[in-house]
Short mmCIF file of C-alpha atoms and ligand atoms in Angstrom, two decimals:
data_model
loop_
_atom_site.label_atom_id
_atom_site.label_comp_id
_atom_site.label_asym_id
_atom_site.label_seq_id
_atom_site.Cartn_x
_atom_site.Cartn_y
_atom_site.Cartn_z
CA MET A 1150 91.75 123.00 118.50
CA LYS A 1151 92.35 122.78 122.12
CA GLY A 1152 94.63 120.04 123.36
CA VAL A 1153 95.83 119.11 119.91
CA ASP A 1154 98.53 120.68 118.13
CA PRO A 1155 97.44 120.39 114.27
CA ARG A 1156 101.25 120.64 113.07
CA GLY A 1157 102.11 116.75 112.47
CA ALA A 1158 98.64 115.87 113.87
CA VAL A 1159 97.16 112.82 112.06
CA VAL A 1160 93.26 113.83 111.42
CA ALA A 1161 90.70 111.52 109.73
CA ILE A 1162 87.72 113.09 108.13
CA THR A 1163 84.51 111.29 106.84
CA GLY A 1164 82.41 113.09 104.54
CA ALA A 1165 85.32 114.85 103.01
CA SER A 1166 84.68 114.72 99.37
CA ALA A 1167 82.45 118.18 99.38
CA GLY A 1168 81.19 121.14 101.48
CA ILE A 1169 82.51 121.16 105.30
CA GLY A 1170 84.38 118.31 105.33
CA TRP A 1171 86.28 119.29 101.99
CA VAL A 1172 87.15 123.02 103.39
CA SER A 1173 88.41 121.24 106.64
CA ALA A 1174 90.56 119.22 105.12
CA LEU A 1175 92.39 122.19 103.71
CA ALA A 1176 92.11 123.67 106.79
CA PHE A 1177 93.95 121.07 108.47
CA ALA A 1178 96.58 120.85 105.65
CA ARG A 1179 97.56 124.39 105.64
CA ALA A 1180 97.98 123.74 109.61
CA GLY A 1181 100.20 120.96 108.83
CA SER A 1182 98.15 118.28 109.93
CA ARG A 1183 98.32 114.72 108.06
CA LEU A 1184 94.93 113.60 106.65
CA ALA A 1185 92.90 110.43 105.97
CA LEU A 1186 89.94 111.27 103.91
CA ALA A 1187 87.03 109.19 103.37
CA ALA A 1188 83.34 109.35 101.56
CA ARG A 1189 81.78 107.46 98.96
CA ARG A 1190 83.06 109.33 95.94
CA VAL A 1191 86.68 108.46 95.64
CA ASP A 1192 87.29 110.79 92.41
CA ARG A 1193 86.24 113.95 94.70
CA LEU A 1194 88.57 112.51 97.29
CA GLU A 1195 91.67 112.16 94.78
CA ALA A 1196 91.42 115.38 93.83
CA LEU A 1197 91.11 116.77 97.31
CA ALA A 1198 94.25 114.70 98.29
CA ALA A 1199 95.98 116.22 95.27
CA GLU A 1200 95.23 120.00 96.73
CA VAL A 1201 96.33 118.46 100.32
CA ARG A 1202 99.53 117.22 98.73
CA ALA A 1203 100.13 120.72 96.71
CA LEU A 1204 100.12 122.26 100.53
CA GLY A 1205 102.87 119.69 101.80
CA SER A 1206 100.73 117.70 103.52
CA GLU A 1207 100.12 113.90 103.32
CA ALA A 1208 96.74 112.50 102.58
CA LEU A 1209 94.84 109.10 102.93
CA VAL A 1210 92.11 108.41 100.48
CA MET A 1211 89.54 105.59 101.41
CA ALA A 1212 86.00 104.80 100.06
CA ALA A 1213 83.89 104.32 102.73
CA ASP A 1214 80.16 104.73 103.51
CA VAL A 1215 79.66 105.72 107.45
CA ALA A 1216 76.35 103.83 107.28
CA SER A 1217 78.53 100.57 107.31
CA ALA A 1218 80.44 100.10 110.52
CA ALA A 1219 82.75 97.51 108.70
CA ASP A 1220 83.44 100.52 106.36
CA VAL A 1221 84.53 102.99 109.41
CA ARG A 1222 86.31 100.21 110.74
CA ARG A 1223 88.38 99.69 107.87
CA PHE A 1224 88.79 103.68 107.70
CA VAL A 1225 90.32 103.83 110.78
CA ASP A 1226 92.65 100.72 110.45
CA ALA A 1227 94.04 102.07 107.56
CA ALA A 1228 94.88 105.62 109.08
CA VAL A 1229 96.25 104.02 112.13
CA GLU A 1230 98.46 101.74 109.86
CA ARG A 1231 99.61 104.59 107.57
CA PHE A 1232 100.29 107.01 109.83
CA GLY A 1233 100.90 105.07 113.30
CA ARG A 1234 98.11 106.89 115.14
CA LEU A 1235 95.10 108.97 115.07
CA ASP A 1236 95.04 112.16 116.89
CA VAL A 1237 91.62 113.76 115.77
CA MET A 1238 88.33 112.12 114.10
CA VAL A 1239 86.05 114.44 112.48
CA ASN A 1240 82.87 112.61 112.23
CA ASN A 1241 80.94 114.90 109.58
CA ALA A 1242 79.77 112.75 106.80
CA GLY A 1243 75.90 113.00 106.95
CA ALA A 1244 72.89 114.36 104.94
CA GLY A 1245 70.06 116.71 105.75
CA VAL A 1246 66.91 118.05 104.18
CA ARG A 1247 66.34 121.55 104.17
CA GLY A 1248 63.44 124.10 103.44
CA SER A 1249 60.10 125.18 105.31
CA VAL A 1250 57.98 122.17 106.74
CA GLU A 1251 55.48 123.04 103.66
CA GLU A 1252 58.68 122.92 101.14
CA ILE A 1253 59.61 119.59 102.74
CA CYS A 1254 55.99 118.08 102.98
CA ALA A 1255 55.31 118.95 99.06
CA GLY A 1256 58.84 117.91 97.98
CA ASP A 1257 59.91 114.60 96.19
CA LEU A 1258 61.62 112.99 99.21
CA SER A 1259 62.52 109.30 98.19
CA PRO A 1260 61.39 106.75 100.87
CA ASP A 1261 65.43 105.73 101.35
CA LEU A 1262 66.48 109.05 102.15
CA LEU A 1263 63.83 109.41 104.75
CA ARG A 1264 64.46 105.96 106.07
CA ARG A 1265 68.11 106.71 106.11
CA LEU A 1266 67.48 109.97 108.16
CA GLY A 1267 65.48 108.01 110.54
CA ALA A 1268 62.29 109.95 109.74
CA ARG A 1269 60.46 107.67 108.05
N1 LIG B 811 75.89 123.03 105.94
C1 LIG B 811 74.86 122.75 107.02
O1 LIG B 811 74.33 124.02 107.06
C2 LIG B 811 75.01 122.06 107.91
C3 LIG B 811 73.88 122.34 109.11
C4 LIG B 811 73.64 121.23 110.20
C5 LIG B 811 74.43 120.15 110.19
N2 LIG B 811 75.20 120.07 108.77
C6 LIG B 811 75.88 118.55 108.76
O2 LIG B 811 77.26 118.89 108.61
C7 LIG B 811 77.56 117.74 107.65
C8 LIG B 811 78.46 118.20 106.63
O3 LIG B 811 77.61 119.33 106.07
P1 LIG B 811 77.92 120.16 104.70
O4 LIG B 811 76.83 121.08 104.33
O5 LIG B 811 79.43 120.19 104.25
O6 LIG B 811 77.40 118.46 103.39
P2 LIG B 811 77.49 118.09 101.88
O7 LIG B 811 78.33 119.37 101.20
O8 LIG B 811 76.21 117.57 101.56
O9 LIG B 811 78.64 117.05 102.29
C9 LIG B 811 78.38 115.98 102.77
C10 LIG B 811 79.62 115.13 103.18
O10 LIG B 811 79.23 113.87 103.53
C11 LIG B 811 79.56 112.87 102.65
N3 LIG B 811 78.51 111.58 102.95
C12 LIG B 811 76.96 111.61 103.06
N4 LIG B 811 76.63 110.60 103.06
C13 LIG B 811 77.68 109.51 103.34
C14 LIG B 811 77.91 108.08 103.92
N5 LIG B 811 76.79 107.75 104.00
N6 LIG B 811 78.92 107.47 103.81
C15 LIG B 811 80.29 108.47 103.59
N7 LIG B 811 79.97 109.68 103.50
C16 LIG B 811 78.62 110.16 103.22
C17 LIG B 811 79.21 113.09 101.13
O11 LIG B 811 80.24 112.47 100.74
P3 LIG B 811 79.82 111.25 99.48
O12 LIG B 811 78.39 111.94 98.94
O13 LIG B 811 80.91 111.38 98.45
O14 LIG B 811 79.77 109.83 100.15
C18 LIG B 811 79.85 114.55 101.33
O15 LIG B 811 81.13 114.51 101.33
C19 LIG B 811 76.54 116.89 107.55
O16 LIG B 811 76.56 115.94 108.23
C20 LIG B 811 75.34 117.75 107.47
O17 LIG B 811 74.24 116.81 107.86
C21 LIG B 811 75.61 120.61 108.17
#
């Protein structure tokens, strides 16, 4: 991470309840960062926060849907209020569809998911 020392840095991660966001949070925790963690599934965020704390770092957990600007604002404000600043924002939350064109076209994709992906 060029320009920011992860030791003591305040790192906010969206989509921290799974996948890349989850493993990134643990990597930052091992490097000594303090973490603000957001996603829609708070139970998973709480489990991650327990792992972060076991590594000796601090963690703030918040339910936030990144499709809601108000949720994202609340998350950033809560991180700054808790830690006094925000050094790194990892805008990781998202969803994708994987497969060949044939598989995707033949698949059972909900209209709602396609709308959220901007592929209606
Ligand atoms: N893995 C890949 O090969 C790959 C390739 C290209 C791009 N990406 C992108 O990289 C990011 C992470 O990928 P991943 O493989 O780690 O995905 P993942 O395992 O499916 O995890 C997605 C994360 O995003 C959260 N999320 C999804 N929609 C959200 C929303 N509306 N508001 C808040 N959180 C939301 C999910 O949490 P909740 O469900 O709890 O909210 C989850 O924590 C995604 O944006 C993905 O599109 C991944």
